[in-house]
mmCIF file of C-alpha atoms in Angstrom:
data_model
loop_
_atom_site.group_PDB
_atom_site.id
_atom_site.type_symbol
_atom_site.label_atom_id
_atom_site.label_comp_id
_atom_site.label_asym_id
_atom_site.label_seq_id
_atom_site.Cartn_x
_atom_site.Cartn_y
_atom_site.Cartn_z
ATOM 1 C CA UNK U 1 92.372 134.144 105.072
ATOM 2 C CA UNK U 2 95.317 136.417 103.780
ATOM 3 C CA UNK U 3 93.344 138.026 101.350
ATOM 4 C CA UNK U 4 89.619 139.580 101.341
ATOM 5 C CA UNK U 5 87.029 136.957 100.704
ATOM 6 C CA UNK U 6 83.303 136.726 100.363
ATOM 7 C CA UNK U 7 81.962 134.728 103.232
ATOM 8 C CA UNK U 8 78.814 132.583 102.123
ATOM 9 C CA UNK U 9 77.078 130.949 105.067
ATOM 10 C CA UNK U 10 73.801 129.447 105.956
ATOM 11 C CA UNK U 11 71.680 131.663 108.437
ATOM 12 C CA UNK U 12 70.089 130.049 111.434
ATOM 13 C CA UNK U 13 70.370 132.380 114.164
ATOM 14 C CA UNK U 14 71.793 135.755 115.941
ATOM 15 C CA UNK U 15 74.739 133.719 116.903
ATOM 16 C CA UNK U 16 76.608 133.679 113.512
ATOM 17 C CA UNK U 17 76.007 137.461 113.065
ATOM 18 C CA UNK U 18 78.157 137.938 116.315
ATOM 19 C CA UNK U 19 80.805 134.980 116.183
ATOM 20 C CA UNK U 20 81.847 135.718 112.424
ATOM 21 C CA UNK U 21 83.290 139.059 113.212
ATOM 22 C CA UNK U 22 86.024 137.060 115.210
ATOM 23 C CA UNK U 23 86.511 134.321 112.269
ATOM 24 C CA UNK U 24 87.265 136.894 109.667
ATOM 25 C CA UNK U 25 88.760 140.288 110.111
ATOM 26 C CA UNK U 26 88.499 142.965 108.904
ATOM 27 C CA UNK U 27 85.045 142.184 107.667
ATOM 28 C CA UNK U 28 81.737 144.298 106.553
ATOM 29 C CA UNK U 29 78.193 142.923 106.523
ATOM 30 C CA UNK U 30 75.565 142.881 104.058
ATOM 31 C CA UNK U 31 72.237 143.581 105.985
ATOM 32 C CA UNK U 32 68.764 144.700 105.381
ATOM 33 C CA UNK U 33 68.866 148.586 106.025
ATOM 34 C CA UNK U 34 65.660 148.295 108.412
ATOM 35 C CA UNK U 35 68.271 146.816 110.973
ATOM 36 C CA UNK U 36 70.016 150.024 111.261
ATOM 37 C CA UNK U 37 66.933 151.618 112.935
ATOM 38 C CA UNK U 38 66.715 149.279 115.778
ATOM 39 C CA UNK U 39 67.551 151.401 118.948
ATOM 40 C CA UNK U 40 71.031 150.567 120.519
ATOM 41 C CA UNK U 41 71.430 147.514 118.280
ATOM 42 C CA UNK U 42 71.114 149.254 114.626
ATOM 43 C CA UNK U 43 73.220 152.209 116.200
ATOM 44 C CA UNK U 44 76.057 149.632 117.080
ATOM 45 C CA UNK U 45 75.884 148.005 113.485
ATOM 46 C CA UNK U 46 76.435 151.542 111.868
ATOM 47 C CA UNK U 47 79.946 151.566 113.516
ATOM 48 C CA UNK U 48 80.713 148.530 111.161
ATOM 49 C CA UNK U 49 79.965 150.514 108.189
ATOM 50 C CA UNK U 50 77.842 147.848 106.783
ATOM 51 C CA UNK U 51 76.504 147.615 103.315
ATOM 52 C CA UNK U 52 72.717 148.142 103.984
ATOM 53 C CA UNK U 53 70.434 147.061 101.165
ATOM 54 C CA UNK U 54 66.761 147.677 100.592
ATOM 55 C CA UNK U 55 65.223 144.232 99.798
ATOM 56 C CA UNK U 56 61.933 145.757 98.507
ATOM 57 C CA UNK U 57 64.131 147.081 95.634
ATOM 58 C CA UNK U 58 65.947 143.947 94.318
ATOM 59 C CA UNK U 59 67.587 145.834 91.225
ATOM 60 C CA UNK U 60 69.101 148.732 93.431
ATOM 61 C CA UNK U 61 70.068 146.263 96.204
ATOM 62 C CA UNK U 62 71.892 144.057 93.652
ATOM 63 C CA UNK U 63 73.622 147.095 92.191
ATOM 64 C CA UNK U 64 74.469 148.792 95.582
ATOM 65 C CA UNK U 65 75.873 145.181 96.972
ATOM 66 C CA UNK U 66 78.372 144.992 93.730
ATOM 67 C CA UNK U 67 79.282 148.520 93.687
ATOM 68 C CA UNK U 68 79.755 149.055 97.630
ATOM 69 C CA UNK U 69 80.994 145.352 97.952
ATOM 70 C CA UNK U 70 83.663 145.396 95.339
ATOM 71 C CA UNK U 71 84.961 148.642 96.896
ATOM 72 C CA UNK U 72 85.323 147.422 100.299
ATOM 73 C CA UNK U 73 87.121 144.233 98.987
ATOM 74 C CA UNK U 74 89.556 146.627 97.104
ATOM 75 C CA UNK U 75 90.221 148.427 100.457
ATOM 76 C CA UNK U 76 91.140 145.131 101.953
ATOM 77 C CA UNK U 77 87.667 143.970 103.898
ATOM 78 C CA UNK U 78 85.951 140.680 103.654
ATOM 79 C CA UNK U 79 82.336 140.555 103.047
ATOM 80 C CA UNK U 80 79.819 138.460 105.213
ATOM 81 C CA UNK U 81 76.847 137.502 103.060
ATOM 82 C CA UNK U 82 73.942 134.981 104.360
ATOM 83 C CA UNK U 83 72.468 134.039 100.654
ATOM 84 C CA UNK U 84 69.190 132.642 102.242
ATOM 85 C CA UNK U 85 68.416 136.291 102.816
ATOM 86 C CA UNK U 86 66.868 135.545 106.204
ATOM 87 C CA UNK U 87 67.136 133.057 108.943
ATOM 88 C CA UNK U 88 65.993 129.514 108.328
ATOM 89 C CA UNK U 89 64.982 126.894 110.617
ATOM 90 C CA UNK U 90 67.568 124.269 111.368
ATOM 91 C CA UNK U 91 67.352 121.262 108.939
ATOM 92 C CA UNK U 92 65.315 123.871 106.319
ATOM 93 C CA UNK U 93 67.761 125.479 104.523
ATOM 94 C CA UNK U 94 66.394 128.222 101.907
ATOM 95 C CA UNK U 95 67.365 128.449 98.648
ATOM 96 C CA UNK U 96 70.409 130.666 97.823
ATOM 97 C CA UNK U 97 70.423 133.853 96.066
ATOM 98 C CA UNK U 98 73.451 134.478 93.735
ATOM 99 C CA UNK U 99 74.236 137.941 95.048
ATOM 100 C CA UNK U 100 77.168 136.853 96.963
ATOM 101 C CA UNK U 101 78.693 134.651 94.129
ATOM 102 C CA UNK U 102 78.170 137.586 91.762
ATOM 103 C CA UNK U 103 80.119 139.911 94.023
ATOM 104 C CA UNK U 104 83.082 137.400 94.427
ATOM 105 C CA UNK U 105 83.132 137.169 90.726
ATOM 106 C CA UNK U 106 83.143 140.858 89.859
ATOM 107 C CA UNK U 107 85.629 141.553 92.436
ATOM 108 C CA UNK U 108 87.786 138.635 91.746
ATOM 109 C CA UNK U 109 87.651 137.439 95.355
ATOM 110 C CA UNK U 110 87.434 134.082 96.574
ATOM 111 C CA UNK U 111 84.478 132.487 98.232
ATOM 112 C CA UNK U 112 85.067 131.250 101.848
ATOM 113 C CA UNK U 113 82.150 128.796 102.680
ATOM 114 C CA UNK U 114 81.003 128.267 106.182
ATOM 115 C CA UNK U 115 78.522 125.901 107.598
ATOM 116 C CA UNK U 116 77.171 125.612 111.198
ATOM 117 C CA UNK U 117 74.195 124.541 113.267
ATOM 118 C CA UNK U 118 73.740 127.406 115.575
ATOM 119 C CA UNK U 119 69.950 127.290 115.011
ATOM 120 C CA UNK U 120 69.708 124.109 117.175
ATOM 121 C CA UNK U 121 70.974 126.204 120.298
ATOM 122 C CA UNK U 122 69.661 129.586 119.347
ATOM 123 C CA UNK U 123 66.680 129.129 117.083
ATOM 124 C CA UNK U 124 65.542 131.985 114.772
ATOM 125 C CA UNK U 125 63.414 134.611 116.193
ATOM 126 C CA UNK U 126 63.972 133.380 119.705
ATOM 127 C CA UNK U 127 66.024 134.915 122.433
ATOM 128 C CA UNK U 128 65.863 131.523 124.388
ATOM 129 C CA UNK U 129 69.265 129.382 124.092
ATOM 130 C CA UNK U 130 69.358 125.757 124.184
ATOM 131 C CA UNK U 131 72.425 123.790 125.804
ATOM 132 C CA UNK U 132 74.381 121.928 122.945
ATOM 133 C CA UNK U 133 77.253 122.149 120.785
ATOM 134 C CA UNK U 134 77.454 124.508 117.938
ATOM 135 C CA UNK U 135 79.464 122.969 114.953
ATOM 136 C CA UNK U 136 81.109 125.342 112.507
ATOM 137 C CA UNK U 137 82.822 123.976 109.565
ATOM 138 C CA UNK U 138 84.975 126.306 107.424
ATOM 139 C CA UNK U 139 85.621 125.134 103.790
ATOM 140 C CA UNK U 140 88.605 125.875 101.689
ATOM 141 C CA UNK U 141 88.557 129.134 99.799
ATOM 142 C CA UNK U 142 86.904 128.684 96.327
ATOM 143 C CA UNK U 143 88.525 130.451 93.506
ATOM 144 C CA UNK U 144 86.097 132.570 91.257
ATOM 145 C CA UNK U 145 88.136 132.898 88.160
ATOM 146 C CA UNK U 146 86.324 131.809 84.916
ATOM 147 C CA UNK U 147 83.494 130.358 86.960
ATOM 148 C CA UNK U 148 79.939 131.693 86.852
ATOM 149 C CA UNK U 149 78.016 132.850 89.935
ATOM 150 C CA UNK U 150 75.170 130.119 89.221
ATOM 151 C CA UNK U 151 77.849 127.412 89.265
ATOM 152 C CA UNK U 152 79.533 128.953 92.498
ATOM 153 C CA UNK U 153 76.306 129.451 94.189
ATOM 154 C CA UNK U 154 75.013 125.868 93.375
ATOM 155 C CA UNK U 155 78.634 124.435 94.808
ATOM 156 C CA UNK U 156 78.414 126.447 98.117
ATOM 157 C CA UNK U 157 74.899 125.543 98.805
ATOM 158 C CA UNK U 158 75.511 121.909 98.057
ATOM 159 C CA UNK U 159 78.789 122.075 100.295
ATOM 160 C CA UNK U 160 76.758 123.811 103.012
ATOM 161 C CA UNK U 161 73.868 121.146 102.785
ATOM 162 C CA UNK U 162 76.188 118.437 103.133
ATOM 163 C CA UNK U 163 77.846 119.798 106.035
ATOM 164 C CA UNK U 164 74.781 120.236 107.877
ATOM 165 C CA UNK U 165 73.669 116.706 107.242
ATOM 166 C CA UNK U 166 76.818 115.513 108.864
ATOM 167 C CA UNK U 167 76.446 117.583 112.022
#
């Protein structure tokens, strides 16, 4: 993309958390703050200047996402959000939260939908990797002007589900 975007993607494994930094640059992830406390991994995450949210305080997390996310977008960074909130099993997508779409609307940034089947090769909560082909589908950017976060979330969730059925 030539402008900062809010990337919304399904979340099946650790694979996409690594690869997406190569697809969209510069980028800032949204993540649960507990990840920053993991030895070595969390310390490396801190260098990416993530927006760390406390999921036990949803109201505070939402405000933090909007304020920090809009600031990063204004400074030229794209934002990666996994609206399922946690990893899901392949073929079992969780309901999307609207926080990513709310951020995109508030910041006036387009949404870049991405679908993948990485969980088929690297399942959630597993270090074991299986041979196979990971398919990544990047949709066209979706403009957010005059659209509600509910409509945008439903649009992205439906598009990703359709892509996963094809893979």
